[in-house]
Short mmCIF file of C-alpha atoms and ligand atoms in Angstrom, two decimals:
data_model
loop_
_atom_site.label_atom_id
_atom_site.label_comp_id
_atom_site.label_asym_id
_atom_site.label_seq_id
_atom_site.Cartn_x
_atom_site.Cartn_y
_atom_site.Cartn_z
CA MET A 1 2.69 -23.27 21.58
CA ASN A 2 1.50 -20.17 19.77
CA SER A 3 2.09 -17.76 22.61
CA THR A 4 2.89 -17.59 26.25
CA LYS A 5 0.03 -15.19 26.84
CA ASP A 6 -3.62 -16.17 27.05
CA SER A 7 -5.29 -16.77 23.73
CA LEU A 8 -7.57 -14.14 22.26
CA PHE A 9 -9.66 -16.91 20.80
CA SER A 10 -12.21 -18.77 22.88
CA ASN A 11 -11.56 -22.17 24.32
CA HIS A 12 -14.23 -23.93 22.31
CA GLU A 13 -13.14 -27.27 20.85
CA ASP A 14 -14.28 -26.35 17.32
CA ILE A 15 -12.30 -23.11 17.37
CA LYS A 16 -9.23 -24.94 18.61
CA LYS A 17 -9.51 -27.46 15.77
CA LEU A 18 -9.93 -24.66 13.27
CA LEU A 19 -6.90 -22.87 14.66
CA GLU A 20 -4.74 -25.95 14.15
CA ILE A 21 -5.38 -25.79 10.41
CA ALA A 22 -5.15 -22.00 10.36
CA TYR A 23 -1.66 -22.16 11.88
CA GLU A 24 -0.41 -24.64 9.30
CA LEU A 25 -1.81 -22.60 6.44
CA ASN A 26 -0.20 -19.46 7.75
CA ASP A 27 3.15 -21.16 8.35
CA ILE A 28 3.24 -22.30 4.72
CA GLU A 29 2.35 -18.80 3.54
CA LYS A 30 5.11 -17.25 5.64
CA ILE A 31 7.69 -19.74 4.40
CA GLY A 32 6.80 -18.50 0.93
CA ALA A 33 7.20 -14.93 2.16
CA VAL A 34 10.74 -15.65 3.37
CA LEU A 35 11.62 -17.11 -0.04
CA GLY A 36 10.02 -14.12 -1.76
CA TRP A 37 11.88 -11.63 0.41
CA ASP A 38 15.17 -13.38 -0.28
CA GLN A 39 14.47 -13.36 -4.01
CA GLU A 40 14.05 -9.58 -3.99
CA THR A 41 17.04 -8.83 -1.76
CA TYR A 42 20.00 -11.23 -1.65
CA MET A 43 19.35 -14.12 -4.05
CA PRO A 44 21.91 -14.24 -6.86
CA LYS A 45 20.41 -13.93 -10.33
CA GLY A 46 21.12 -17.60 -11.04
CA GLY A 47 18.76 -18.67 -8.27
CA ILE A 48 15.63 -17.74 -10.18
CA THR A 49 14.76 -21.12 -11.74
CA GLY A 50 15.25 -23.04 -8.52
CA ARG A 51 13.31 -20.44 -6.59
CA ALA A 52 10.40 -20.45 -9.05
CA ASN A 53 10.10 -24.24 -8.63
CA GLN A 54 10.27 -24.01 -4.85
CA LEU A 55 7.61 -21.33 -4.71
CA SER A 56 5.36 -23.17 -7.11
CA THR A 57 5.58 -26.42 -5.10
CA LEU A 58 4.84 -24.50 -1.93
CA ALA A 59 1.87 -22.75 -3.57
CA GLY A 60 0.54 -26.17 -4.57
CA ILE A 61 0.76 -27.47 -1.00
CA HIS A 62 -0.93 -24.32 0.28
CA HIS A 63 -3.73 -24.58 -2.28
CA GLU A 64 -4.33 -28.22 -1.42
CA LYS A 65 -4.65 -27.48 2.29
CA LEU A 66 -6.75 -24.40 1.67
CA THR A 67 -9.27 -26.22 -0.51
CA SER A 68 -9.39 -29.37 1.62
CA ASP A 69 -12.55 -30.85 3.10
CA ARG A 70 -10.75 -30.81 6.42
CA LEU A 71 -10.69 -27.01 6.38
CA ILE A 72 -14.22 -26.38 5.14
CA ASN A 73 -15.64 -28.94 7.57
CA ALA A 74 -13.81 -27.23 10.41
CA ILE A 75 -15.08 -23.83 9.25
CA ASP A 76 -18.65 -25.13 9.05
CA ARG A 77 -18.46 -26.74 12.48
CA ALA A 78 -17.02 -23.59 14.03
CA SER A 79 -19.73 -21.53 12.34
CA MET A 80 -22.40 -23.51 14.14
CA THR A 81 -20.95 -22.74 17.54
CA LEU A 82 -20.48 -19.03 16.90
CA GLY A 83 -23.21 -18.29 19.43
CA GLU A 84 -20.58 -18.65 22.16
CA ALA A 85 -17.84 -17.03 20.13
CA ASN A 86 -15.99 -13.78 20.64
CA VAL A 87 -15.07 -11.20 18.01
CA TYR A 88 -11.76 -12.93 17.17
CA ASP A 89 -13.44 -16.31 16.62
CA ARG A 90 -15.98 -14.70 14.33
CA SER A 91 -13.38 -12.86 12.33
CA LEU A 92 -11.24 -15.97 12.06
CA VAL A 93 -14.17 -17.89 10.61
CA ARG A 94 -15.10 -15.01 8.30
CA GLU A 95 -11.59 -14.60 6.88
CA LEU A 96 -10.89 -18.30 6.50
CA ARG A 97 -14.19 -18.74 4.69
CA ARG A 98 -13.29 -15.83 2.47
CA ILE A 99 -9.96 -17.26 1.37
CA TYR A 100 -11.43 -20.75 1.08
CA ASP A 101 -14.23 -19.44 -1.17
CA GLN A 102 -11.79 -17.55 -3.37
CA ALA A 103 -9.57 -20.60 -3.72
CA VAL A 104 -12.29 -23.14 -4.55
CA LYS A 105 -14.01 -20.89 -7.04
CA LEU A 106 -11.01 -21.04 -9.36
CA PRO A 107 -10.48 -24.39 -11.18
CA VAL A 108 -6.96 -25.77 -10.82
CA GLU A 109 -6.41 -25.62 -14.61
CA PHE A 110 -7.34 -21.95 -14.57
CA VAL A 111 -4.88 -21.15 -11.78
CA LYS A 112 -2.11 -22.97 -13.64
CA ARG A 113 -2.81 -20.97 -16.78
CA GLN A 114 -2.80 -17.75 -14.74
CA THR A 115 0.61 -18.57 -13.29
CA GLU A 116 2.03 -19.30 -16.75
CA VAL A 117 0.64 -16.17 -18.35
CA PHE A 118 1.67 -13.91 -15.45
CA SER A 119 5.22 -15.16 -15.44
CA ARG A 120 5.46 -14.69 -19.23
CA ALA A 121 3.86 -11.26 -18.96
CA ASP A 122 6.28 -10.22 -16.26
CA GLN A 123 9.08 -10.72 -18.78
CA SER A 124 7.30 -9.12 -21.71
CA TRP A 125 6.29 -6.13 -19.59
CA GLN A 126 9.88 -5.62 -18.49
CA GLU A 127 11.15 -5.85 -22.03
CA ALA A 128 8.41 -3.58 -23.35
CA LYS A 129 9.20 -1.06 -20.64
CA GLU A 130 12.93 -1.15 -21.33
CA LYS A 131 12.33 -0.66 -25.04
CA SER A 132 9.42 1.66 -24.36
CA ASP A 133 7.26 -0.27 -26.81
CA PHE A 134 3.75 -1.18 -25.68
CA ARG A 135 3.25 -3.62 -28.58
CA LEU A 136 5.71 -6.06 -26.97
CA PHE A 137 3.36 -6.37 -23.99
CA ALA A 138 -0.01 -6.01 -25.74
CA ASP A 139 -0.64 -9.69 -26.60
CA ASP A 140 0.07 -10.89 -23.08
CA LEU A 141 -2.03 -8.10 -21.63
CA LYS A 142 -4.95 -9.11 -23.84
CA GLU A 143 -4.72 -12.61 -22.46
CA ILE A 144 -4.52 -11.25 -18.92
CA VAL A 145 -7.64 -9.14 -19.38
CA GLU A 146 -9.46 -12.26 -20.60
CA LEU A 147 -8.26 -14.21 -17.58
CA VAL A 148 -9.18 -11.46 -15.17
CA ARG A 149 -12.69 -11.19 -16.65
CA LYS A 150 -13.05 -14.94 -16.28
CA GLN A 151 -11.84 -14.69 -12.69
CA ALA A 152 -14.50 -12.07 -11.97
CA GLU A 153 -17.11 -14.48 -13.37
CA TYR A 154 -15.85 -17.29 -11.15
CA PHE A 155 -15.98 -15.03 -8.09
CA GLY A 156 -19.39 -13.63 -9.04
CA PHE A 157 -20.78 -10.09 -9.05
CA THR A 158 -24.07 -8.25 -9.43
CA ASP A 159 -23.36 -4.93 -11.15
CA SER A 160 -19.95 -4.90 -12.80
CA PRO A 161 -17.28 -7.61 -13.15
CA TYR A 162 -14.90 -4.97 -11.81
CA ASP A 163 -16.70 -5.21 -8.44
CA ALA A 164 -15.47 -8.76 -7.98
CA LEU A 165 -11.90 -7.55 -8.50
CA LEU A 166 -12.10 -4.51 -6.21
CA ASP A 167 -13.40 -6.75 -3.47
CA ILE A 168 -10.25 -8.90 -3.58
CA TYR A 169 -8.09 -5.97 -2.47
CA GLU A 170 -10.52 -3.80 -0.52
CA PRO A 171 -13.32 -5.96 0.88
CA GLY A 172 -16.64 -4.21 0.45
CA LEU A 173 -15.52 -1.71 -2.19
CA THR A 174 -17.68 -1.59 -5.36
CA SER A 175 -17.26 0.26 -8.67
CA ARG A 176 -20.22 2.43 -7.85
CA LYS A 177 -18.79 3.45 -4.50
CA ALA A 178 -15.34 3.96 -5.99
CA ALA A 179 -16.77 6.08 -8.82
CA GLU A 180 -18.49 8.34 -6.29
CA ILE A 181 -15.31 8.69 -4.28
CA PHE A 182 -13.21 9.51 -7.33
CA LYS A 183 -15.76 12.05 -8.51
CA GLN A 184 -15.33 13.89 -5.24
CA VAL A 185 -11.56 13.52 -5.28
CA LYS A 186 -11.42 14.97 -8.80
CA VAL A 187 -13.28 18.09 -7.72
CA ILE A 188 -11.22 18.49 -4.54
CA THR A 189 -7.95 18.14 -6.45
CA GLY A 190 -9.06 20.54 -9.16
CA ASN A 191 -9.92 23.22 -6.59
CA ILE A 192 -6.57 22.95 -4.84
CA LEU A 193 -4.61 22.93 -8.10
CA GLU A 194 -6.41 26.07 -9.19
CA LYS A 195 -5.33 27.85 -6.01
CA ILE A 196 -1.75 26.64 -6.40
CA GLU A 197 -1.66 27.93 -9.96
CA LYS A 198 -2.73 31.36 -8.79
CA SER A 199 -0.07 31.44 -6.08
CA GLU A 200 2.91 33.72 -6.52
CA VAL A 201 5.17 31.43 -4.51
CA THR A 202 7.90 29.68 -6.46
CA ILE A 203 9.59 26.78 -4.75
CA ASN A 204 13.24 25.95 -5.23
CA GLN A 205 13.84 22.19 -5.48
CA ASP A 206 17.28 22.35 -7.08
CA PHE A 207 19.18 21.27 -3.97
CA LEU A 208 17.17 18.04 -3.88
CA LYS A 209 18.21 17.15 -7.39
CA ARG A 210 21.99 17.31 -7.35
CA THR A 211 23.89 14.05 -7.71
CA GLY A 212 26.70 12.44 -5.75
CA LEU A 213 25.34 11.84 -2.27
CA SER A 214 27.01 9.18 -0.16
CA LYS A 215 24.93 6.04 -0.08
CA LYS A 216 26.12 5.17 3.39
CA LYS A 217 25.06 8.52 4.78
CA GLN A 218 21.65 8.13 3.20
CA TRP A 219 21.33 4.64 4.65
CA ASP A 220 22.33 5.73 8.16
CA PHE A 221 19.99 8.69 8.11
CA GLY A 222 17.14 6.44 6.95
CA ILE A 223 17.79 4.05 9.84
CA ASP A 224 17.72 6.96 12.28
CA ILE A 225 14.38 8.10 10.89
CA LEU A 226 12.95 4.59 11.27
CA LYS A 227 14.05 4.69 14.89
CA VAL A 228 12.32 8.04 15.41
CA MET A 229 9.18 6.36 14.03
CA GLU A 230 9.59 3.57 16.61
CA PHE A 231 10.27 0.87 14.05
CA ASP A 232 11.66 -1.89 16.28
CA PHE A 233 14.98 -3.28 14.99
CA GLU A 234 14.83 -6.12 17.50
CA ARG A 235 11.79 -7.32 15.59
CA GLY A 236 12.58 -6.19 12.09
CA ARG A 237 15.24 -5.08 9.67
CA GLN A 238 15.79 -2.99 6.58
CA ASP A 239 17.55 -4.16 3.44
CA GLU A 240 18.01 -2.90 -0.10
CA SER A 241 15.93 -3.95 -3.12
CA ALA A 242 15.16 -2.70 -6.62
CA HIS A 243 11.61 -1.76 -5.62
CA PRO A 244 10.90 -0.88 -1.99
CA PHE A 245 8.44 -3.17 -0.23
CA SER A 246 7.57 -4.52 3.19
CA THR A 247 6.76 -8.05 4.24
CA ASN A 248 6.42 -9.95 7.47
CA PHE A 249 6.92 -13.47 8.71
CA HIS A 250 5.57 -12.82 12.20
CA PRO A 251 4.87 -9.64 14.23
CA HIS A 252 8.34 -10.17 15.67
CA ASP A 253 10.01 -10.41 12.29
CA VAL A 254 9.05 -7.65 9.88
CA ARG A 255 11.15 -6.71 6.84
CA VAL A 256 11.22 -3.42 4.99
CA THR A 257 13.39 -2.48 2.04
CA THR A 258 14.58 0.74 0.48
CA ARG A 259 16.50 1.80 -2.61
CA PHE A 260 18.78 4.69 -3.38
CA THR A 261 17.78 7.18 -5.96
CA ASP A 262 20.28 9.57 -7.36
CA PRO A 263 19.85 12.48 -7.85
CA PHE A 264 16.49 12.84 -6.12
CA PHE A 265 17.53 11.60 -2.68
CA THR A 266 14.26 12.47 -0.98
CA SER A 267 12.38 9.86 -2.99
CA SER A 268 14.38 7.13 -1.26
CA LEU A 269 14.03 8.90 2.06
CA PHE A 270 10.26 9.07 1.78
CA GLY A 271 10.22 5.53 0.42
CA THR A 272 11.92 4.47 3.66
CA ILE A 273 9.35 6.31 5.77
CA HIS A 274 6.51 4.86 3.67
CA GLU A 275 7.64 1.24 4.04
CA GLY A 276 8.42 1.97 7.70
CA GLY A 277 4.75 2.88 8.14
CA HIS A 278 3.69 -0.47 6.67
CA GLY A 279 6.27 -2.17 8.88
CA ILE A 280 5.19 -0.56 12.15
CA TYR A 281 1.63 -1.69 11.46
CA GLU A 282 2.74 -5.31 11.07
CA GLN A 283 5.05 -5.21 14.09
CA ASN A 284 2.20 -4.18 16.32
CA VAL A 285 -0.49 -6.66 15.44
CA ASP A 286 -1.26 -8.51 18.67
CA GLU A 287 1.14 -11.45 18.79
CA ARG A 288 -1.69 -13.67 19.95
CA LEU A 289 -3.08 -13.41 16.41
CA ALA A 290 0.21 -14.70 14.99
CA ARG A 291 0.06 -17.69 12.65
CA THR A 292 -3.53 -16.92 11.71
CA VAL A 293 -5.14 -15.17 8.77
CA LEU A 294 -5.97 -12.28 11.14
CA CYS A 295 -2.32 -11.44 11.67
CA GLU A 296 -1.96 -8.83 8.97
CA GLY A 297 -3.23 -5.39 8.02
CA ALA A 298 -7.00 -5.06 7.63
CA SER A 299 -6.89 -4.39 3.88
CA LEU A 300 -4.59 -2.86 1.30
CA GLY A 301 -6.38 0.48 1.69
CA ILE A 302 -6.03 0.53 5.47
CA HIS A 303 -2.41 -0.59 5.12
CA GLU A 304 -1.70 2.19 2.67
CA SER A 305 -3.40 4.66 5.02
CA GLN A 306 -0.67 3.90 7.53
CA SER A 307 2.27 4.15 5.14
CA ARG A 308 0.86 7.39 3.77
CA PHE A 309 0.11 8.69 7.25
CA TRP A 310 3.75 8.30 8.23
CA GLU A 311 5.09 9.43 4.88
CA ASN A 312 2.94 12.52 4.39
CA TYR A 313 1.02 13.50 7.50
CA VAL A 314 4.02 13.04 9.76
CA GLY A 315 7.01 12.81 7.40
CA ARG A 316 6.22 15.86 5.29
CA SER A 317 5.11 18.04 8.18
CA LEU A 318 7.02 21.06 9.39
CA SER A 319 7.08 19.78 12.95
CA PHE A 320 8.73 16.52 11.90
CA TRP A 321 11.50 18.43 10.15
CA ALA A 322 11.83 20.84 13.04
CA LEU A 323 12.93 17.66 14.81
CA CYS A 324 14.97 15.91 12.10
CA TYR A 325 16.33 18.71 9.93
CA PRO A 326 19.32 19.65 12.11
CA GLU A 327 20.58 16.06 11.78
CA LEU A 328 19.91 15.99 8.04
CA ARG A 329 21.76 19.25 7.60
CA LYS A 330 24.70 17.93 9.57
CA THR A 331 24.72 14.81 7.39
CA PHE A 332 24.62 16.68 4.07
CA LYS A 333 26.48 19.82 5.08
CA ARG A 334 27.49 21.17 1.73
CA ARG A 335 24.26 20.55 -0.05
CA LEU A 336 22.00 22.02 2.63
CA LYS A 337 24.28 24.83 3.78
CA ASN A 338 22.01 27.64 2.64
CA VAL A 339 18.72 25.80 2.94
CA SER A 340 16.53 26.64 5.92
CA VAL A 341 14.11 24.14 7.41
CA ASN A 342 11.28 26.13 5.85
CA ASP A 343 12.93 25.97 2.41
CA PHE A 344 13.38 22.25 2.84
CA TRP A 345 9.80 21.70 3.95
CA ARG A 346 8.49 23.71 0.98
CA ALA A 347 10.71 21.78 -1.42
CA ILE A 348 9.48 18.37 -0.25
CA ASN A 349 5.89 19.57 -0.58
CA ALA A 350 6.11 21.27 -3.97
CA VAL A 351 3.33 20.36 -6.38
CA ASN A 352 4.34 19.57 -9.96
CA PRO A 353 2.47 17.20 -12.26
CA SER A 354 4.65 14.14 -12.96
CA TYR A 355 4.51 11.42 -15.57
CA THR A 356 4.70 8.65 -13.03
CA ARG A 357 2.47 7.87 -10.07
CA VAL A 358 5.33 6.95 -7.74
CA GLU A 359 6.88 10.38 -8.15
CA ALA A 360 3.62 12.27 -7.73
CA ASP A 361 3.09 14.83 -4.99
CA GLU A 362 0.24 14.53 -2.52
CA VAL A 363 -2.13 16.72 -4.53
CA THR A 364 -1.81 15.19 -8.00
CA TYR A 365 -1.26 11.61 -6.80
CA ASN A 366 -4.90 10.60 -6.84
CA LEU A 367 -5.35 11.79 -10.42
CA HIS A 368 -2.92 9.04 -11.44
CA VAL A 369 -5.10 6.55 -9.63
CA LEU A 370 -8.32 7.98 -11.07
CA LEU A 371 -6.95 7.51 -14.56
CA ARG A 372 -6.13 3.85 -13.91
CA PHE A 373 -9.48 3.24 -12.23
CA GLU A 374 -11.37 4.51 -15.29
CA ILE A 375 -9.20 2.56 -17.70
CA GLU A 376 -9.39 -0.67 -15.72
CA LYS A 377 -13.13 -0.51 -15.33
CA ASP A 378 -13.68 0.12 -19.04
CA LEU A 379 -11.24 -2.63 -20.00
CA ILE A 380 -12.84 -5.21 -17.74
CA GLU A 381 -16.33 -4.20 -18.84
CA GLY A 382 -15.21 -4.57 -22.47
CA LYS A 383 -15.74 -0.92 -23.39
CA ILE A 384 -12.19 -0.33 -24.61
CA GLU A 385 -9.53 -2.49 -26.26
CA VAL A 386 -6.00 -3.25 -25.13
CA GLU A 387 -4.39 -1.91 -28.34
CA ASP A 388 -5.90 1.51 -27.76
CA LEU A 389 -4.45 1.85 -24.26
CA PRO A 390 -1.41 4.06 -25.00
CA GLU A 391 -3.63 6.56 -26.80
CA ILE A 392 -6.30 6.53 -24.09
CA TRP A 393 -3.65 6.80 -21.40
CA ASN A 394 -2.03 9.84 -22.95
CA ALA A 395 -5.36 11.54 -23.58
CA LYS A 396 -6.32 11.12 -19.93
CA MET A 397 -2.91 12.34 -18.76
CA LYS A 398 -3.41 15.44 -20.86
CA GLU A 399 -6.90 15.95 -19.50
CA TYR A 400 -6.17 15.36 -15.81
CA LEU A 401 -2.55 16.38 -15.38
CA GLY A 402 -1.98 18.62 -18.37
CA ILE A 403 1.07 16.69 -19.55
CA VAL A 404 1.67 13.86 -22.00
CA PRO A 405 4.41 11.31 -21.32
CA PRO A 406 7.12 11.34 -23.99
CA ASN A 407 7.01 7.54 -24.31
CA ASP A 408 5.22 4.39 -23.10
CA GLU A 409 7.86 3.63 -20.49
CA LEU A 410 6.84 6.74 -18.60
CA GLY A 411 3.22 6.25 -19.60
CA VAL A 412 1.06 3.16 -19.84
CA LEU A 413 3.95 0.78 -19.06
CA GLN A 414 5.16 2.41 -15.84
CA ASP A 415 3.50 0.10 -13.29
CA ILE A 416 4.00 -3.62 -12.81
CA HIS A 417 0.48 -4.40 -11.51
CA TRP A 418 -1.27 -5.43 -14.73
CA SER A 419 1.40 -7.94 -15.68
CA GLY A 420 0.45 -9.91 -12.57
CA GLY A 421 -3.29 -9.57 -13.18
CA ALA A 422 -3.72 -7.10 -10.32
CA PHE A 423 -6.73 -5.24 -11.71
CA GLY A 424 -8.70 -3.49 -8.96
CA TYR A 425 -5.61 -2.86 -6.86
CA PHE A 426 -4.91 0.78 -7.75
CA PRO A 427 -7.97 2.31 -6.06
CA THR A 428 -6.63 1.11 -2.70
CA TYR A 429 -3.89 3.75 -3.00
CA THR A 430 -6.47 6.53 -3.04
CA MET A 431 -8.54 4.82 -0.35
CA GLY A 432 -5.38 4.87 1.77
CA ASN A 433 -4.89 8.60 1.24
CA LEU A 434 -8.49 9.32 2.19
CA TYR A 435 -8.53 7.04 5.23
CA ALA A 436 -5.30 8.66 6.39
CA ALA A 437 -6.77 12.19 6.23
CA GLN A 438 -9.82 11.17 8.21
CA MET A 439 -7.71 9.40 10.82
CA TYR A 440 -5.37 12.39 11.01
CA TYR A 441 -8.18 14.68 12.17
CA THR A 442 -9.36 12.19 14.75
CA ILE A 443 -5.85 11.86 16.12
CA ARG A 444 -5.43 15.62 16.26
CA GLU A 445 -8.72 15.92 18.09
CA LYS A 446 -7.84 13.17 20.56
CA ILE A 447 -4.29 14.42 21.07
CA PRO A 448 -4.27 18.20 21.11
CA GLY A 449 -0.76 19.52 20.72
CA MET A 450 0.22 16.69 18.39
CA ASP A 451 2.49 18.92 16.27
CA ALA A 452 4.40 20.14 19.30
CA TYR A 453 4.90 16.56 20.46
CA ILE A 454 6.34 15.59 17.08
CA ALA A 455 8.69 18.57 17.08
CA GLU A 456 9.98 17.46 20.49
CA GLY A 457 10.67 13.95 19.24
CA ASN A 458 7.86 12.42 21.20
CA VAL A 459 6.39 10.44 18.33
CA LYS A 460 5.58 7.51 20.56
CA PHE A 461 2.15 8.83 21.49
CA ILE A 462 1.05 8.64 17.84
CA THR A 463 2.29 5.06 17.50
CA GLU A 464 0.58 4.11 20.75
CA PHE A 465 -2.68 5.64 19.62
CA LEU A 466 -2.52 3.74 16.33
CA ILE A 467 -1.60 0.49 18.07
CA LYS A 468 -4.50 0.83 20.45
CA ASN A 469 -7.06 1.71 17.80
CA ILE A 470 -5.89 -0.06 14.64
CA TYR A 471 -2.68 -2.08 14.62
CA ARG A 472 -3.26 -4.61 17.37
CA TYR A 473 -6.47 -5.88 15.78
CA GLY A 474 -4.86 -6.94 12.50
CA LYS A 475 -7.63 -8.18 10.24
CA THR A 476 -10.19 -8.58 13.01
CA PHE A 477 -12.32 -5.70 11.71
CA MET A 478 -13.32 -4.87 8.14
CA PRO A 479 -12.02 -1.59 6.62
CA ASP A 480 -15.41 0.13 7.05
CA GLU A 481 -15.62 -0.93 10.67
CA ILE A 482 -12.14 0.35 11.43
CA ILE A 483 -12.78 3.81 10.07
CA LEU A 484 -16.19 3.98 11.73
CA ARG A 485 -14.94 2.80 15.13
CA LEU A 486 -11.99 5.15 15.05
CA THR A 487 -13.47 8.32 13.57
CA GLY A 488 -17.18 7.93 14.27
CA GLU A 489 -18.19 8.06 10.60
CA SER A 490 -17.79 6.19 7.33
CA LEU A 491 -15.19 7.18 4.77
CA ASN A 492 -15.60 10.86 4.01
CA PRO A 493 -13.30 12.49 1.40
CA GLU A 494 -14.04 15.94 2.85
CA TYR A 495 -11.28 15.39 5.40
CA PHE A 496 -8.80 15.04 2.59
CA GLU A 497 -9.97 18.37 1.18
CA LYS A 498 -9.64 20.00 4.60
CA TYR A 499 -6.13 18.62 4.95
CA LEU A 500 -4.95 19.77 1.51
CA GLU A 501 -6.44 23.21 2.06
CA GLU A 502 -4.85 23.59 5.49
CA LYS A 503 -1.44 22.39 4.38
CA TYR A 504 -1.06 23.89 0.93
CA SER A 505 -2.44 27.27 1.94
CA LYS A 506 0.69 27.41 4.08
CA VAL A 507 3.06 25.96 1.48
CA TYR A 508 1.76 28.25 -1.29
CA LYS A 509 0.58 31.06 0.99
CA TRP A 510 -2.99 31.81 0.09
CO1 LIG B 1 2.51 1.25 0.25
#
């Protein structure tokens, strides 16, 4: 029933029994995803109470199935027969055990309290952000930090409670490893920024900032770009939402969203490319993994490596705009009349420190993540207090980016993550950037002439390479394994340095 093609999983009775439960679990999760997608796109405001109840009932059913004896017995039985198993069987067992363990470690009362506090905090964060007043969010955040610490205890850790949280989002990542990575990234970024400061090149971005662009034209151009990227509209669609995101119900039904930003139209354009990158990944997971826990990206970091790869390594390259700029210029004739493709490419790659992470350029982006990593770790380890956050935030902004946000809205309150208890999530953004750089050099080595292919509109070969080496496996391999199998070494931030040097020496001419 799952697929017309042969199964990737072995024919063993215990695996088949395990799959039966895995399919049900995944179906329930995907039903929730449909409801969630609708909530963010088309649901009228009045639907929120009904929707919250529906989602909460569904979550209860999911939790019950996930923590059932039926599942753990099936996992245990399948584990005993793994001698005859293939790589998909093993990964299925590994991932199901992982989500089972996470679910049973948290008492039901604790999960209920989490849900209550998060939904309250979502409101107070929004209000605090609107009024740019951290104090309106501080009490809820204090409670969240307590809850998150408790969660780390339930999950267990050896060195730092923050390890337990990192592992939720990027399996295998520890604070120690992350600290080493960020130390390197800090030095790399500092070196590049120093060179940019010394550069005599000034970049004109004014034409990106004027208001009054037609929304329809932006939409149509975005759709064309998604087609260039080989996003399949037979198996996916794009809609509008307040915050761009991507989600999937099946490899044959992947949703991405975009928003329109006026005046800075390129931020919605690159948002489209970014979500398109996430979407292409999900569309190309082998359909025979559908309805199982393996049918999704390997981790948040690996997922982000793909969105960033498309957004930056392809989407902000000169060869990509050699291909797409004539069409863009035709679409926005008046605005781009006197702007050459080189001017445009420089403008979309200009480096300016920004208050917010989402607006950051490729060079300063990771400093925003570094700042959050340090703050989160100290908060969870009890070294700093919630009420001191605005001050600490601004001091770190000053130190790392040389600017201080004028208010909390553009500072400590800018991101939604903490209101939902997502501590340990931010580092995956930097992991994604670093993975992407390392993959980029492998792809260039394996496909000489890559830039020329892009300029000719032959982007397919990149997608095919990524499908063959990453996408089709879904969650079959762990993040470390993926990067090792693909590039021949473990994560190495030096590739990111090489990339920045190569690119920005051209943008800023040194
Ligand atoms: Co992303």
